[in-house]
Coordinates of C-alpha atoms and ligand atoms in Angstrom, one line a residue:
M551 CA 59.7 31.2 176.0
V552 CA 59.9 30.5 179.7
D553 CA 63.1 31.7 181.2
N554 CA 63.8 29.1 183.9
N555 CA 67.6 29.4 183.7
K556 CA 67.9 25.7 184.3
K557 CA 70.7 23.8 182.7
Y558 CA 70.5 20.5 180.8
I559 CA 73.0 18.0 179.4
I560 CA 72.1 15.1 177.1
L561 CA 74.5 12.2 176.7
T562 CA 73.9 10.3 173.5
W563 CA 75.0 6.8 172.5
G564 CA 74.4 5.1 169.2
C565 CA 73.5 6.0 165.6
Q566 CA 72.7 9.3 163.8
M567 CA 69.0 8.6 164.5
N568 CA 69.8 8.9 168.2
E569 CA 72.0 11.9 167.6
H570 CA 69.1 13.6 165.8
D571 CA 66.6 12.6 168.5
S572 CA 68.9 14.4 171.0
E573 CA 68.9 17.5 168.8
K574 CA 65.1 17.4 169.0
M575 CA 65.2 17.1 172.7
S576 CA 67.6 20.0 172.9
G577 CA 65.2 22.0 170.7
I578 CA 62.3 21.1 173.0
L579 CA 64.3 22.0 176.2
E580 CA 65.5 25.3 174.9
S581 CA 62.0 26.3 173.9
L582 CA 61.2 25.7 177.6
G583 CA 64.0 28.0 178.6
Y584 CA 66.6 25.4 179.5
I585 CA 70.3 26.2 178.8
N586 CA 72.8 23.7 177.5
T587 CA 75.8 22.7 179.6
D588 CA 78.7 20.3 179.0
I589 CA 79.2 19.7 182.7
K590 CA 77.1 17.1 184.5
E591 CA 77.9 18.6 187.9
E592 CA 76.2 21.9 187.1
A593 CA 73.2 20.4 185.2
D594 CA 69.7 20.5 186.6
L595 CA 68.5 17.9 184.1
I596 CA 70.6 15.0 182.8
I597 CA 69.2 12.9 180.0
F598 CA 70.8 9.7 178.7
N599 CA 69.7 8.8 175.2
T600 CA 70.7 5.1 175.0
C601 CA 71.6 2.5 172.4
L602 CA 71.0 -1.2 172.4
V603 CA 72.5 -2.3 169.1
R604 CA 75.5 -4.0 170.7
E605 CA 76.3 -5.1 174.2
N606 CA 79.2 -2.6 174.7
A607 CA 76.8 0.4 174.1
E608 CA 74.5 -1.0 176.7
F609 CA 77.3 -1.5 179.3
K610 CA 78.5 2.0 178.8
V611 CA 75.1 3.3 179.7
Y612 CA 75.0 1.3 183.0
G613 CA 78.6 2.5 183.8
N614 CA 77.8 6.1 183.3
L615 CA 74.5 5.8 185.1
G616 CA 76.1 4.4 188.2
E617 CA 78.3 7.5 188.4
L618 CA 75.2 9.7 188.7
K619 CA 74.1 8.1 192.0
S620 CA 76.4 10.3 194.1
L621 CA 75.4 13.5 192.2
K622 CA 71.7 12.7 192.9
K623 CA 72.5 12.2 196.6
E624 CA 74.2 15.6 196.8
R625 CA 71.5 17.3 194.9
P626 CA 68.1 15.5 195.2
E627 CA 66.5 18.2 193.0
L628 CA 68.6 17.1 190.0
I629 CA 66.3 15.4 187.4
I630 CA 67.8 12.2 185.8
A631 CA 66.0 10.9 182.7
I632 CA 66.7 8.0 180.4
C633 CA 65.3 7.4 177.0
G634 CA 66.2 5.8 173.7
C635 CA 66.4 2.2 172.4
M636 CA 67.3 0.5 175.7
M637 CA 64.1 1.9 177.3
Q638 CA 61.9 0.2 174.7
R639 CA 62.7 -3.1 176.4
K640 CA 60.8 -4.1 179.5
E641 CA 63.6 -6.2 180.9
I642 CA 65.9 -3.2 180.8
R643 CA 63.3 -0.9 182.4
D644 CA 63.0 -3.5 185.1
I645 CA 66.8 -3.4 185.7
I646 CA 66.6 0.5 186.0
K647 CA 63.6 0.2 188.4
D648 CA 65.5 -2.3 190.5
K649 CA 69.1 -1.1 190.5
Y650 CA 69.0 2.5 189.6
K651 CA 66.2 3.8 191.8
F652 CA 67.5 7.3 191.6
V653 CA 66.4 7.7 188.0
D654 CA 63.4 10.0 187.8
I655 CA 62.0 9.7 184.3
I656 CA 62.0 6.9 181.7
F657 CA 60.6 7.5 178.2
G658 CA 61.0 5.8 174.9
T659 CA 61.9 6.3 171.2
H660 CA 58.3 7.0 170.1
N661 CA 57.4 9.8 172.6
I662 CA 60.2 12.3 172.9
H663 CA 57.6 15.0 172.1
K664 CA 56.1 14.3 175.5
L665 CA 59.2 15.6 177.3
P666 CA 57.6 18.9 178.4
E667 CA 54.7 17.0 179.9
L668 CA 56.9 14.5 181.7
L669 CA 59.0 17.3 183.2
A670 CA 55.9 19.2 184.3
N671 CA 54.6 16.1 186.0
Y672 CA 57.8 15.4 187.7
N673 CA 57.9 15.9 191.4
Q674 CA 61.0 15.2 193.5
H675 CA 59.0 13.3 196.0
T676 CA 57.0 11.0 193.8
R677 CA 58.0 7.8 192.2
M678 CA 59.9 7.2 188.9
I679 CA 57.8 8.3 185.9
I680 CA 57.7 5.6 183.2
D681 CA 56.1 6.5 179.9
V682 CA 57.1 4.2 177.0
W683 CA 55.1 3.6 173.9
E684 CA 55.3 0.2 172.2
D685 CA 55.2 1.7 168.7
G686 CA 54.6 5.2 167.3
V687 CA 51.0 5.4 166.1
E688 CA 51.7 8.2 163.8
I689 CA 54.7 10.4 163.0
I690 CA 54.8 13.5 165.2
E691 CA 55.7 16.5 163.1
G692 CA 56.9 20.0 164.2
I693 CA 59.3 19.1 167.0
P694 CA 61.9 21.9 167.0
A695 CA 65.5 20.7 166.7
K696 CA 68.6 22.5 168.0
R697 CA 71.1 21.2 165.5
K698 CA 74.8 20.7 166.4
Y699 CA 76.0 22.4 163.2
S700 CA 74.5 25.5 161.5
F701 CA 75.4 24.3 157.9
K702 CA 74.7 20.6 157.9
A703 CA 71.6 18.9 159.2
F704 CA 70.1 15.5 159.8
V705 CA 66.6 15.1 158.4
N706 CA 64.5 12.0 159.2
I707 CA 62.7 10.7 156.2
M708 CA 61.4 7.5 157.8
Y709 CA 61.3 5.8 161.2
G710 CA 61.5 2.1 162.2
C711 CA 62.5 -1.0 160.3
N712 CA 60.6 -4.0 158.8
N713 CA 63.6 -6.1 157.9
F714 CA 64.2 -8.1 161.0
C715 CA 67.7 -9.1 160.3
S716 CA 68.1 -12.0 162.7
Y717 CA 70.9 -10.3 164.8
C718 CA 69.4 -6.9 165.1
I719 CA 67.4 -5.3 167.9
V720 CA 66.4 -2.2 166.0
P721 CA 63.0 -3.5 164.7
Y722 CA 62.0 -4.1 168.4
T723 CA 63.1 -0.7 169.6
R724 CA 62.2 1.6 166.7
G725 CA 59.0 -0.2 165.6
R726 CA 57.6 -0.7 162.2
E727 CA 58.7 1.3 159.1
K728 CA 56.9 4.6 158.7
S729 CA 57.7 7.2 156.1
R730 CA 57.3 10.9 156.5
A731 CA 55.1 12.7 154.0
P732 CA 57.2 14.1 151.2
E733 CA 55.8 17.6 151.7
D734 CA 56.8 17.6 155.4
I735 CA 60.4 16.5 154.4
V736 CA 60.6 19.1 151.6
N737 CA 59.2 21.9 153.8
E738 CA 61.7 21.1 156.5
I739 CA 64.6 21.2 154.1
K740 CA 63.4 24.4 152.5
G741 CA 63.3 25.9 156.0
L742 CA 66.9 24.7 156.6
A743 CA 68.0 26.2 153.3
K744 CA 66.5 29.5 154.3
E745 CA 68.5 29.4 157.5
G746 CA 71.7 28.9 155.5
F747 CA 72.1 25.1 155.8
K748 CA 74.1 23.7 152.9
E749 CA 74.0 20.0 153.5
V750 CA 71.3 17.5 154.5
T751 CA 71.7 13.9 155.5
L752 CA 68.5 12.0 155.0
L753 CA 68.0 9.4 157.8
G754 CA 66.2 6.1 157.9
Q755 CA 67.1 2.5 158.9
N756 CA 66.6 1.6 155.2
V757 CA 66.1 4.7 153.1
N758 CA 65.6 2.6 150.0
S759 CA 62.2 1.4 151.1
Y760 CA 61.1 5.0 151.7
G761 CA 57.5 5.6 150.6
K762 CA 56.2 2.1 150.8
S763 CA 54.0 3.0 153.8
L764 CA 52.6 6.1 152.0
D765 CA 49.5 6.4 150.0
S766 CA 51.4 8.4 147.3
K767 CA 54.0 5.5 147.0
L768 CA 56.6 8.1 146.1
S769 CA 59.9 6.3 145.9
F770 CA 63.2 7.3 147.5
A771 CA 64.6 8.1 144.1
E772 CA 61.7 10.4 143.4
L773 CA 62.2 12.1 146.8
L774 CA 65.8 12.7 145.9
Y775 CA 64.8 14.6 142.7
L776 CA 62.4 16.7 144.8
I777 CA 65.1 17.6 147.3
N778 CA 67.6 18.2 144.5
D779 CA 65.5 21.1 143.4
I780 CA 65.6 23.0 146.7
E781 CA 67.5 26.2 146.2
G782 CA 70.3 26.8 148.7
I783 CA 71.0 23.2 149.6
E784 CA 74.2 22.1 147.9
R785 CA 74.8 18.6 149.2
I786 CA 72.4 15.7 149.8
R787 CA 73.5 12.6 151.7
F788 CA 71.5 9.6 152.9
M789 CA 71.9 6.6 155.1
T790 CA 71.4 3.6 155.4
S791 CA 70.8 1.6 152.3
H792 CA 69.8 -2.0 152.3
P793 CA 71.3 -3.8 149.3
K794 CA 68.1 -5.8 148.7
D795 CA 66.2 -2.5 148.0
L796 CA 68.7 -0.5 146.1
S797 CA 67.1 -0.1 142.7
D798 CA 68.5 1.0 139.3
E799 CA 66.1 3.9 139.6
L800 CA 67.9 5.0 142.7
I801 CA 71.4 4.6 141.1
N802 CA 70.2 6.8 138.2
A803 CA 68.8 9.4 140.6
I804 CA 72.2 9.5 142.5
K805 CA 73.9 10.0 139.1
D806 CA 71.4 12.5 137.8
C807 CA 70.9 14.7 140.9
S808 CA 73.8 17.1 140.9
K809 CA 73.5 17.7 144.7
V810 CA 73.4 14.1 145.7
C811 CA 76.9 13.2 146.9
E812 CA 78.9 10.3 145.5
H813 CA 78.8 8.1 148.5
I814 CA 76.7 5.1 149.4
H815 CA 76.8 3.3 152.8
L816 CA 75.8 -0.2 151.8
P817 CA 76.2 -2.7 154.6
F818 CA 76.9 -6.2 153.4
Q819 CA 77.3 -7.7 156.9
A820 CA 78.7 -11.1 155.7
G821 CA 80.0 -12.7 152.6
S822 CA 78.8 -16.3 153.0
D823 CA 75.4 -17.1 151.4
R824 CA 74.7 -19.5 154.3
I825 CA 75.3 -16.8 156.9
L826 CA 73.4 -14.2 154.9
K827 CA 70.5 -16.5 154.9
L828 CA 70.7 -17.1 158.6
M829 CA 71.0 -13.3 159.0
N830 CA 67.7 -12.9 157.0
R831 CA 69.4 -10.4 154.7
K832 CA 67.6 -11.5 151.5
Y833 CA 70.5 -11.2 149.1
T834 CA 73.4 -13.4 148.1
K835 CA 77.1 -12.6 147.9
E836 CA 76.8 -12.6 144.1
Q837 CA 73.8 -10.3 144.1
Y838 CA 75.7 -7.9 146.4
L839 CA 78.8 -7.9 144.2
N840 CA 76.7 -7.4 141.1
L841 CA 75.1 -4.4 142.7
V842 CA 78.5 -3.0 143.5
K843 CA 79.6 -3.5 140.0
N844 CA 76.5 -1.9 138.6
I845 CA 76.9 1.1 140.9
K846 CA 80.6 1.6 140.1
A847 CA 79.9 1.3 136.3
K848 CA 77.3 4.0 136.4
I849 CA 79.0 6.3 138.9
P850 CA 82.7 5.7 138.6
N851 CA 83.8 8.2 141.3
I852 CA 81.4 6.7 143.9
S853 CA 82.7 6.0 147.3
L854 CA 81.4 2.9 149.0
T855 CA 81.4 2.2 152.7
T856 CA 79.9 -0.8 154.5
D857 CA 79.1 -2.5 157.8
I858 CA 80.5 -6.0 158.5
I859 CA 79.6 -8.4 161.3
I860 CA 82.3 -10.8 162.4
G861 CA 81.5 -14.0 164.2
F862 CA 77.8 -14.4 163.6
P863 CA 76.6 -17.8 165.1
G864 CA 77.9 -20.7 163.1
E865 CA 80.4 -18.7 161.1
T866 CA 83.1 -21.1 159.9
E867 CA 86.6 -20.2 158.7
E868 CA 85.3 -20.8 155.2
D869 CA 82.3 -18.4 155.7
F870 CA 84.7 -15.8 157.0
L871 CA 86.9 -16.1 154.0
E872 CA 83.8 -15.3 151.9
T873 CA 83.6 -12.0 153.8
I874 CA 87.2 -11.3 153.1
D875 CA 86.6 -12.1 149.4
V876 CA 83.8 -9.4 149.3
I877 CA 86.1 -6.9 150.8
K878 CA 88.7 -7.6 148.2
K879 CA 86.2 -7.5 145.3
A880 CA 84.1 -4.5 146.4
E881 CA 87.2 -2.4 147.3
F882 CA 85.4 -0.4 150.0
D883 CA 86.6 3.1 150.9
S884 CA 86.0 2.2 154.5
A885 CA 84.0 -0.1 156.7
F886 CA 82.6 -0.3 160.2
T887 CA 83.5 -3.7 161.6
F888 CA 81.5 -5.2 164.5
L889 CA 82.0 -8.3 166.5
Y890 CA 78.7 -10.1 166.7
S891 CA 77.0 -9.3 169.9
I892 CA 74.1 -11.3 171.3
R893 CA 70.9 -9.3 171.6
K894 CA 68.3 -10.9 173.7
G895 CA 65.0 -11.2 171.9
T896 CA 66.5 -11.5 168.4
P897 CA 66.4 -14.9 166.6
A898 CA 70.3 -15.1 166.4
A899 CA 70.6 -14.9 170.2
N900 CA 69.1 -18.4 170.4
M901 CA 71.2 -19.9 167.6
K902 CA 73.6 -22.6 168.7
E903 CA 77.3 -22.4 167.8
Q904 CA 78.0 -19.0 169.2
I905 CA 81.5 -18.0 168.2
P906 CA 84.1 -17.6 171.1
D907 CA 85.4 -14.1 171.5
E908 CA 89.0 -15.0 170.8
I909 CA 88.0 -16.3 167.4
K910 CA 86.1 -13.1 166.7
H911 CA 89.1 -11.0 167.6
K912 CA 91.4 -13.1 165.5
R913 CA 89.2 -12.8 162.5
L914 CA 88.8 -9.0 163.0
K915 CA 92.6 -8.7 162.9
V916 CA 92.8 -10.7 159.7
L917 CA 90.0 -8.6 158.2
L918 CA 91.5 -5.3 159.1
D919 CA 94.8 -6.4 157.5
V920 CA 93.0 -6.8 154.2
L921 CA 90.6 -3.9 154.5
N922 CA 93.0 -1.1 155.6
P923 CA 95.4 -1.3 152.6
I924 CA 92.4 -1.2 150.3
S925 CA 91.1 1.9 152.0
H926 CA 94.5 3.5 151.7
D927 CA 94.8 2.6 148.1
N928 CA 91.4 4.2 147.4
N929 CA 92.6 7.4 149.1
L930 CA 95.9 7.3 147.3
K931 CA 94.0 7.7 144.0
L932 CA 92.9 11.1 145.3
M933 CA 96.5 12.4 145.5
N934 CA 96.9 15.8 143.7
T935 CA 93.2 15.9 142.9
Y936 CA 91.0 18.9 143.6
Q937 CA 88.2 18.2 146.1
E938 CA 85.1 20.2 147.0
I939 CA 85.1 20.4 150.8
L940 CA 82.4 21.6 153.2
V941 CA 84.5 23.0 156.1
E942 CA 83.2 21.6 159.4
E943 CA 85.5 22.5 162.3
T944 CA 88.9 23.2 163.6
S945 CA 91.2 20.4 164.7
K946 CA 91.1 19.6 168.4
T947 CA 94.9 19.7 168.6
D948 CA 95.7 22.6 166.3
S949 CA 93.4 25.6 165.9
T950 CA 95.0 26.6 162.6
V951 CA 94.0 23.3 161.0
L952 CA 90.5 22.9 159.7
S953 CA 88.7 19.7 158.7
G954 CA 85.9 19.0 156.3
R955 CA 84.5 16.3 154.1
T956 CA 84.7 15.6 150.4
R957 CA 81.5 14.9 148.5
T958 CA 82.6 11.2 148.9
N959 CA 82.5 11.7 152.7
K960 CA 86.3 11.5 153.2
L961 CA 87.7 13.6 156.0
V962 CA 90.3 16.1 154.9
H963 CA 92.6 18.3 157.1
F964 CA 94.0 21.6 155.8
K965 CA 95.3 24.9 157.1
G966 CA 92.8 27.7 157.1
N967 CA 91.0 30.4 159.0
T968 CA 88.0 29.6 161.2
D969 CA 85.7 32.0 159.3
L970 CA 85.7 29.3 156.5
I971 CA 83.7 27.0 158.8
G972 CA 80.4 26.3 157.0
K973 CA 81.7 27.3 153.6
I974 CA 82.5 25.2 150.6
V975 CA 86.1 25.4 149.5
T976 CA 88.4 23.6 147.0
V977 CA 91.3 21.7 148.4
K978 CA 94.2 20.1 146.6
I979 CA 95.0 16.8 148.2
T980 CA 98.7 16.6 149.1
N981 CA 98.9 13.6 151.4
T982 CA 96.8 10.5 151.9
K983 CA 96.4 8.2 154.9
T984 CA 94.2 5.2 155.6
W985 CA 91.4 7.1 157.1
T986 CA 92.1 10.8 156.3
L987 CA 93.5 13.1 153.7
E988 CA 95.5 16.3 153.9
G989 CA 95.6 19.2 151.5
N990 CA 95.8 22.9 150.7
I991 CA 93.0 25.3 150.1
I992 CA 93.0 26.5 146.5
D993 CA 89.7 28.4 146.3
E994 CA 86.9 29.7 148.4
K995 CA 83.4 29.5 146.9
Ligands
5AD634 N1 76.1 -7.5 166.7 C1 77.0 -6.8 166.0 N2 76.7 -5.9 165.2 C2 75.5 -5.5 165.0 N3 74.9 -4.6 164.2 C3 73.5 -4.6 164.4 N4 73.2 -5.6 165.3 C4 74.4 -6.1 165.7 C5 74.7 -7.2 166.6 N5 73.8 -7.8 167.3 C6 75.6 -3.8 163.3 C7 75.2 -4.0 161.8 C8 74.5 -2.8 161.4 C9 75.2 -1.8 162.3 C10 74.4 -0.5 162.5 O1 75.4 -2.4 163.5 O2 76.4 -4.1 161.0 O3 74.6 -2.5 160.1
SF4_635 FE1 68.7 -3.8 161.8 FE2 68.5 -5.0 159.4 FE3 66.8 -3.1 160.1 FE4 69.3 -2.4 159.6 S1 67.9 -3.3 158.1 S2 68.1 -1.7 161.3 S3 70.4 -4.2 160.4 S4 67.0 -5.1 161.1

């Protein structure tokens, strides 16, 4: 290890994929001797890991970037780098080149492993370094990750997406679907288990199509069985699942594998068949609801969460009511709700009949008024039950209060000592709210 005593900070926007990429960049930087800091003013290297999935994520990056101008002026030796999904788009790189000339290094989602080389090539007096790959040729294995927690870890099982939902920029920023070899995944998780990690979250834009790009054609369900056998790992989570690819084989695997947690994040996006078709989702409302029925019949205590887009181009009041109907029938535990955001370069951006913002906001309010009581009712069912919790951290406002998650991914607050962090405990639920639960520790494992 080179001890250069330099400090770095990484600011991350977007999904778990980005969060985990930042963990890998931290791993790379610390192997070069860099030390983490939370304070931009004392950093020698600032990296922005950006997101392009919605307009507000993009604007936040520009806002934060603008604030760095004065820092760079005061300390010209400060290195400012930007990477992530935004940088995969040429029109955005052009904006950075034009308006944010103080940026030193631009790289993309496919070549974070080149960070040491980019830093070595950087020279304060030369021009901005731009190195973005259009698509990853192969998966780069062996990048060290410095993970945020020591007991739960993200593990990539695949990269990219082939679905081209008409609103979504991800296939253009993360490239085509590529699955990691099962032995690489299993070895990584075995290594994590040896280090004491208890929970893994398997990451992919659409984990249900895992394996399709592999010679072995091992399915996601088969991968779950392999991981379930790894000693030391106690919980397996995964996200995201595309409804069109969620097979009976997978439902059975979730049921059979004792370590696979009872939670599926299953975005439905919209309830109207007409809108689903325009979105290129490849399922109907009926197929989605049948899938939900099938899952709940086989795994009664499953928790279901979803993503919903409000105000997709052409969405009528009637279409919107179909979305509300799905919420009522599927009885989601919780949902992420998004106002449709135009993403240049996607088919939906050119669709006529874009929906005015005030209508989107009005529909969001109507939707939340239906969704929130359903989430609360689901939580209410857990009153007085005993839940297995992996303790994660102390509350920001009260250090005697701990928080952790049930196997069904519900956040629970309870009193306890900080040495329980990273341990699995049993908590009796004594109070339920819309988004969180409260309880008392009964037992330490
Ligand atoms: N506008 C709004 N929401 C979007 N999502 C993806 N693209 C857009 C967009 N253009 C949402 C989808 C997806 C989640 C990660 O982000 O609901 O499931
Ligand atoms: Fe985007 Fe659809 Fe791929 Fe998800 S499945 S990343 S929404 S294109």
